[in-house]
Amino acid sequence: MSTNLIILGPPGAGKGTQAVRIAEEMELKHLSTGDLLREEVAEGTELGSKAREFMNRGELVPDELILSMIAVHFDGQDSRGWILDGFPRSLNQARALSDILREKGIELDNVILLDISPETVISRITGRRVCSSCGAVYNISSMEGDRCTECGGELIIRDDDREETVRRRFEVYRKQTEPLIEYYSGEEGLMLKVDAGAGIDEITESILDGIKEA
Ligand code: AMP
């Protein structure tokens, strides 16, 4: 049996953190379009240089770039299933994903919606620091020192985590990604709404409980 999931929510809701945990717990493939794009940027590829300006402005990278990147990394056939983190992010992408899944006869089991207020999100993101070498995520409220406790790397602010960009990313979420909630609400039992203002462990538990019940 495989489990196929999408995790959805505004920037700073904890999609990445929770997706990693759920993937580990359920042995799913974790696919983050944000991570893939940051790798492309770091490697200085053509896609990376095209994507970078959109990312730094807090805007969505155009659908055709995202869809061609997805085609390389995702075929939906992983034996235990997958969790998509940061994709789809527009109605166009959601429809494209539905087409891919329909064509391959693959079923989507749950869309996890991380529900959180804009105020909580803004303070979370502007306090976020990431390790420049291994990508581990920290928050200034709970950091011990200015080095990564996993690998000793330097902790930095992601370019798109600056307050002005965060506000723009939130607006973009409202306009372009929020309509997906309605898109996925049609199917009974698909949407799993979780309070993302809770503690990290609590959120993981709610998600795992919700998935098991589904
Ligand atoms: P994330 O790490 O998911 O917050 O993504 C960081 C940035 O990468 C976003 O603000 C977008 O600029 C870009 N990005 C990630 N995923 C997508 C996507 N599915 N469609 C368009 N842009 C994306």
Coordinates of C-alpha atoms and ligand atoms in Angstrom, one line a residue:
M1 CA 0.0 0.0 0.0
S2 CA 1.3 3.4 -0.9
T3 CA 0.3 6.8 0.6
N4 CA 0.4 9.8 -1.6
L5 CA 0.2 13.3 0.0
I6 CA 0.3 17.0 -0.7
I7 CA 1.2 19.4 2.1
L8 CA -0.3 22.9 1.6
G9 CA -0.1 26.1 3.6
P10 CA 1.2 29.7 3.7
P11 CA 5.0 30.4 3.8
G12 CA 6.2 29.7 7.3
A13 CA 3.4 27.3 8.3
G14 CA 6.1 24.6 8.7
K15 CA 5.5 22.6 5.4
G16 CA 9.1 21.7 5.0
T17 CA 9.6 20.7 8.6
Q18 CA 6.5 18.6 8.7
A19 CA 7.0 17.0 5.3
V20 CA 10.4 15.8 6.3
R21 CA 9.0 14.2 9.5
I22 CA 6.0 12.6 7.8
A23 CA 8.2 11.3 5.0
E24 CA 10.6 9.7 7.5
E25 CA 7.8 8.2 9.7
M26 CA 5.9 6.7 6.7
E27 CA 8.9 6.1 4.5
L28 CA 7.7 8.3 1.7
K29 CA 9.6 10.1 -1.0
H30 CA 9.8 13.8 0.0
L31 CA 9.7 16.2 -3.0
S32 CA 10.2 19.9 -2.2
T33 CA 10.1 22.3 -5.2
G34 CA 11.6 25.0 -3.0
D35 CA 14.6 22.8 -2.2
L36 CA 15.0 21.7 -5.8
L37 CA 15.0 25.3 -6.9
R38 CA 17.5 26.4 -4.3
E39 CA 19.8 23.5 -5.5
E40 CA 19.5 24.8 -9.1
V41 CA 20.3 28.3 -7.9
A42 CA 23.3 27.1 -5.9
E43 CA 24.6 25.1 -8.8
G44 CA 24.1 28.1 -11.1
T45 CA 22.1 26.2 -13.7
E46 CA 20.1 27.9 -16.4
L47 CA 16.9 27.1 -14.6
G48 CA 18.4 28.4 -11.3
S49 CA 19.3 31.7 -12.8
K50 CA 15.9 32.1 -14.3
A51 CA 14.1 31.1 -11.0
R52 CA 16.3 33.2 -8.8
E53 CA 14.8 36.6 -9.5
F54 CA 11.3 35.4 -8.9
M55 CA 12.3 33.7 -5.7
N56 CA 14.1 36.8 -4.3
R57 CA 11.0 38.9 -5.1
G58 CA 8.8 36.4 -3.3
E59 CA 6.9 35.6 -6.5
L60 CA 6.1 32.2 -7.9
V61 CA 8.5 30.8 -10.5
P62 CA 6.5 30.5 -13.8
D63 CA 4.5 27.3 -14.1
E64 CA 6.3 26.0 -17.2
L65 CA 9.7 26.0 -15.4
I66 CA 8.2 24.3 -12.4
L67 CA 6.4 21.7 -14.5
S68 CA 9.5 20.8 -16.5
M69 CA 11.5 20.5 -13.3
I70 CA 8.7 18.3 -11.8
A71 CA 8.8 16.0 -14.8
V72 CA 12.4 15.3 -14.2
H73 CA 12.0 14.4 -10.5
F74 CA 8.6 13.0 -10.1
D75 CA 6.9 10.0 -11.7
G76 CA 4.5 9.2 -8.9
Q77 CA 5.6 5.5 -8.9
D78 CA 7.5 5.3 -5.6
S79 CA 6.5 2.1 -3.9
R80 CA 5.7 3.5 -0.5
G81 CA 4.3 6.7 -1.9
W82 CA 5.2 10.4 -1.7
I83 CA 4.7 13.8 -0.1
L84 CA 4.7 16.9 -2.3
D85 CA 5.9 20.0 -0.4
G86 CA 5.5 23.4 -2.1
F87 CA 3.8 21.9 -5.2
P88 CA 1.2 22.5 -6.5
R89 CA 1.2 26.2 -5.8
S90 CA -1.2 27.5 -8.4
L91 CA -4.5 26.2 -10.0
N92 CA -2.6 25.6 -13.2
Q93 CA 0.0 23.4 -11.4
A94 CA -2.8 21.6 -9.5
R95 CA -4.6 20.8 -12.8
A96 CA -1.3 19.6 -14.4
L97 CA -0.7 17.3 -11.4
S98 CA -4.3 15.9 -11.6
D99 CA -3.7 15.1 -15.3
I100 CA -0.4 13.3 -14.5
L101 CA -2.0 11.3 -11.8
R102 CA -5.1 10.5 -13.8
E103 CA -2.9 9.4 -16.8
K104 CA -1.0 7.0 -14.5
G105 CA -3.9 5.8 -12.5
I106 CA -2.4 7.1 -9.3
E107 CA -4.6 8.2 -6.4
L108 CA -4.0 11.2 -4.1
D109 CA -4.8 10.2 -0.5
N110 CA -4.7 13.4 1.4
V111 CA -4.1 17.1 1.0
I112 CA -2.7 18.3 4.4
L113 CA -3.6 21.9 5.0
L114 CA -1.5 23.7 7.6
D115 CA -3.8 26.3 9.0
I116 CA -2.2 29.4 10.6
S117 CA -2.7 33.2 11.1
P118 CA -0.6 35.7 9.1
E119 CA 0.8 37.2 12.3
T120 CA 2.2 33.9 13.5
V121 CA 3.7 33.3 10.1
I122 CA 5.4 36.6 9.8
S123 CA 7.1 36.3 13.2
R124 CA 8.1 32.7 12.5
I125 CA 9.7 33.4 9.1
T126 CA 11.5 36.6 10.0
G127 CA 13.1 34.6 13.0
R128 CA 14.0 31.7 10.8
R129 CA 17.7 30.9 10.2
V130 CA 19.0 28.1 8.0
C131 CA 22.4 26.3 8.0
S132 CA 24.4 27.4 5.0
S133 CA 25.9 24.0 4.6
C134 CA 23.3 21.3 5.5
G135 CA 20.1 23.3 5.3
A136 CA 18.9 22.5 8.8
V137 CA 16.2 25.0 9.9
Y138 CA 16.3 27.0 13.2
N139 CA 14.4 29.8 14.9
I140 CA 16.1 32.6 16.8
S141 CA 13.7 32.0 19.7
S142 CA 15.2 28.6 20.4
M143 CA 18.8 28.8 18.9
E144 CA 21.8 28.0 21.0
G145 CA 24.6 30.0 19.5
D146 CA 25.1 31.0 15.9
R147 CA 26.3 27.7 14.5
C148 CA 24.4 24.6 13.2
T149 CA 24.2 22.0 16.0
E150 CA 24.2 19.3 13.3
C151 CA 27.2 20.2 11.3
G152 CA 28.7 23.4 12.7
G153 CA 27.8 25.4 9.6
E154 CA 27.0 29.1 9.6
L155 CA 23.4 30.0 10.3
I156 CA 22.0 32.5 7.8
I157 CA 18.8 34.3 6.8
R158 CA 17.4 32.8 3.5
D159 CA 17.3 35.6 0.9
D160 CA 13.5 35.2 0.6
D161 CA 12.9 35.3 4.4
R162 CA 13.4 39.0 4.7
E163 CA 10.3 40.8 6.0
E164 CA 9.4 42.7 2.8
T165 CA 9.7 39.5 0.7
V166 CA 7.8 37.5 3.4
R167 CA 4.9 39.9 3.0
R168 CA 5.0 39.6 -0.7
R169 CA 5.1 35.8 -0.4
F170 CA 2.1 35.8 1.8
E171 CA 0.1 38.0 -0.7
V172 CA 1.1 35.6 -3.5
Y173 CA -0.1 32.6 -1.4
R174 CA -3.4 34.3 -0.8
K175 CA -3.9 35.1 -4.5
Q176 CA -2.4 32.1 -6.2
T177 CA -2.2 29.1 -3.8
E178 CA -5.3 29.6 -1.5
P179 CA -7.7 28.7 -4.4
L180 CA -6.3 25.2 -4.2
I181 CA -8.2 24.7 -0.9
E182 CA -11.4 24.9 -2.9
Y183 CA -10.0 22.9 -5.7
Y184 CA -9.3 20.0 -3.4
S185 CA -12.4 20.4 -1.2
G186 CA -14.7 18.8 -3.6
E187 CA -13.6 15.3 -2.8
E188 CA -14.9 13.9 0.5
G189 CA -12.2 13.1 3.1
L190 CA -9.3 14.3 0.9
M191 CA -8.6 17.6 2.8
L192 CA -7.0 17.2 6.2
K193 CA -6.9 20.6 8.0
V194 CA -4.4 20.8 10.9
D195 CA -3.8 23.7 13.3
A196 CA -0.3 24.8 12.4
G197 CA 0.0 27.2 15.3
A198 CA 0.5 24.3 17.7
G199 CA 3.9 22.9 18.7
I200 CA 6.0 20.9 16.1
D201 CA 5.4 17.5 17.7
E202 CA 1.7 18.1 18.2
I203 CA 1.3 19.1 14.5
T204 CA 3.1 15.9 13.3
E205 CA 0.9 13.8 15.5
S206 CA -2.3 15.4 14.3
I207 CA -1.2 14.8 10.7
L208 CA -0.3 11.2 11.3
D209 CA -3.5 10.5 13.1
G210 CA -5.5 12.2 10.3
I211 CA -3.8 10.2 7.6
K212 CA -4.3 6.9 9.5
E213 CA -8.0 7.6 9.9
A214 CA -8.4 8.6 6.2
Ligands
AMP1 P1 9.5 27.3 -0.5 O1 10.7 26.8 0.0 O2 8.5 26.2 -0.8 O3 8.9 28.3 0.4 O4 9.7 28.0 -1.9 C1 10.6 29.1 -2.0 C2 10.3 29.8 -3.3 O5 10.5 29.0 -4.4 C3 8.9 30.4 -3.4 O6 8.7 31.6 -2.8 C4 8.8 30.5 -4.9 O7 9.4 31.6 -5.4 C5 9.5 29.3 -5.4 N1 8.7 28.0 -5.6 C6 8.8 26.9 -4.8 N2 7.8 26.0 -5.3 C7 7.2 26.6 -6.3 C8 6.1 26.2 -7.1 N3 5.5 25.0 -7.0 N4 5.7 27.1 -8.1 C9 6.3 28.3 -8.2 N5 7.3 28.7 -7.4 C10 7.7 27.9 -6.5

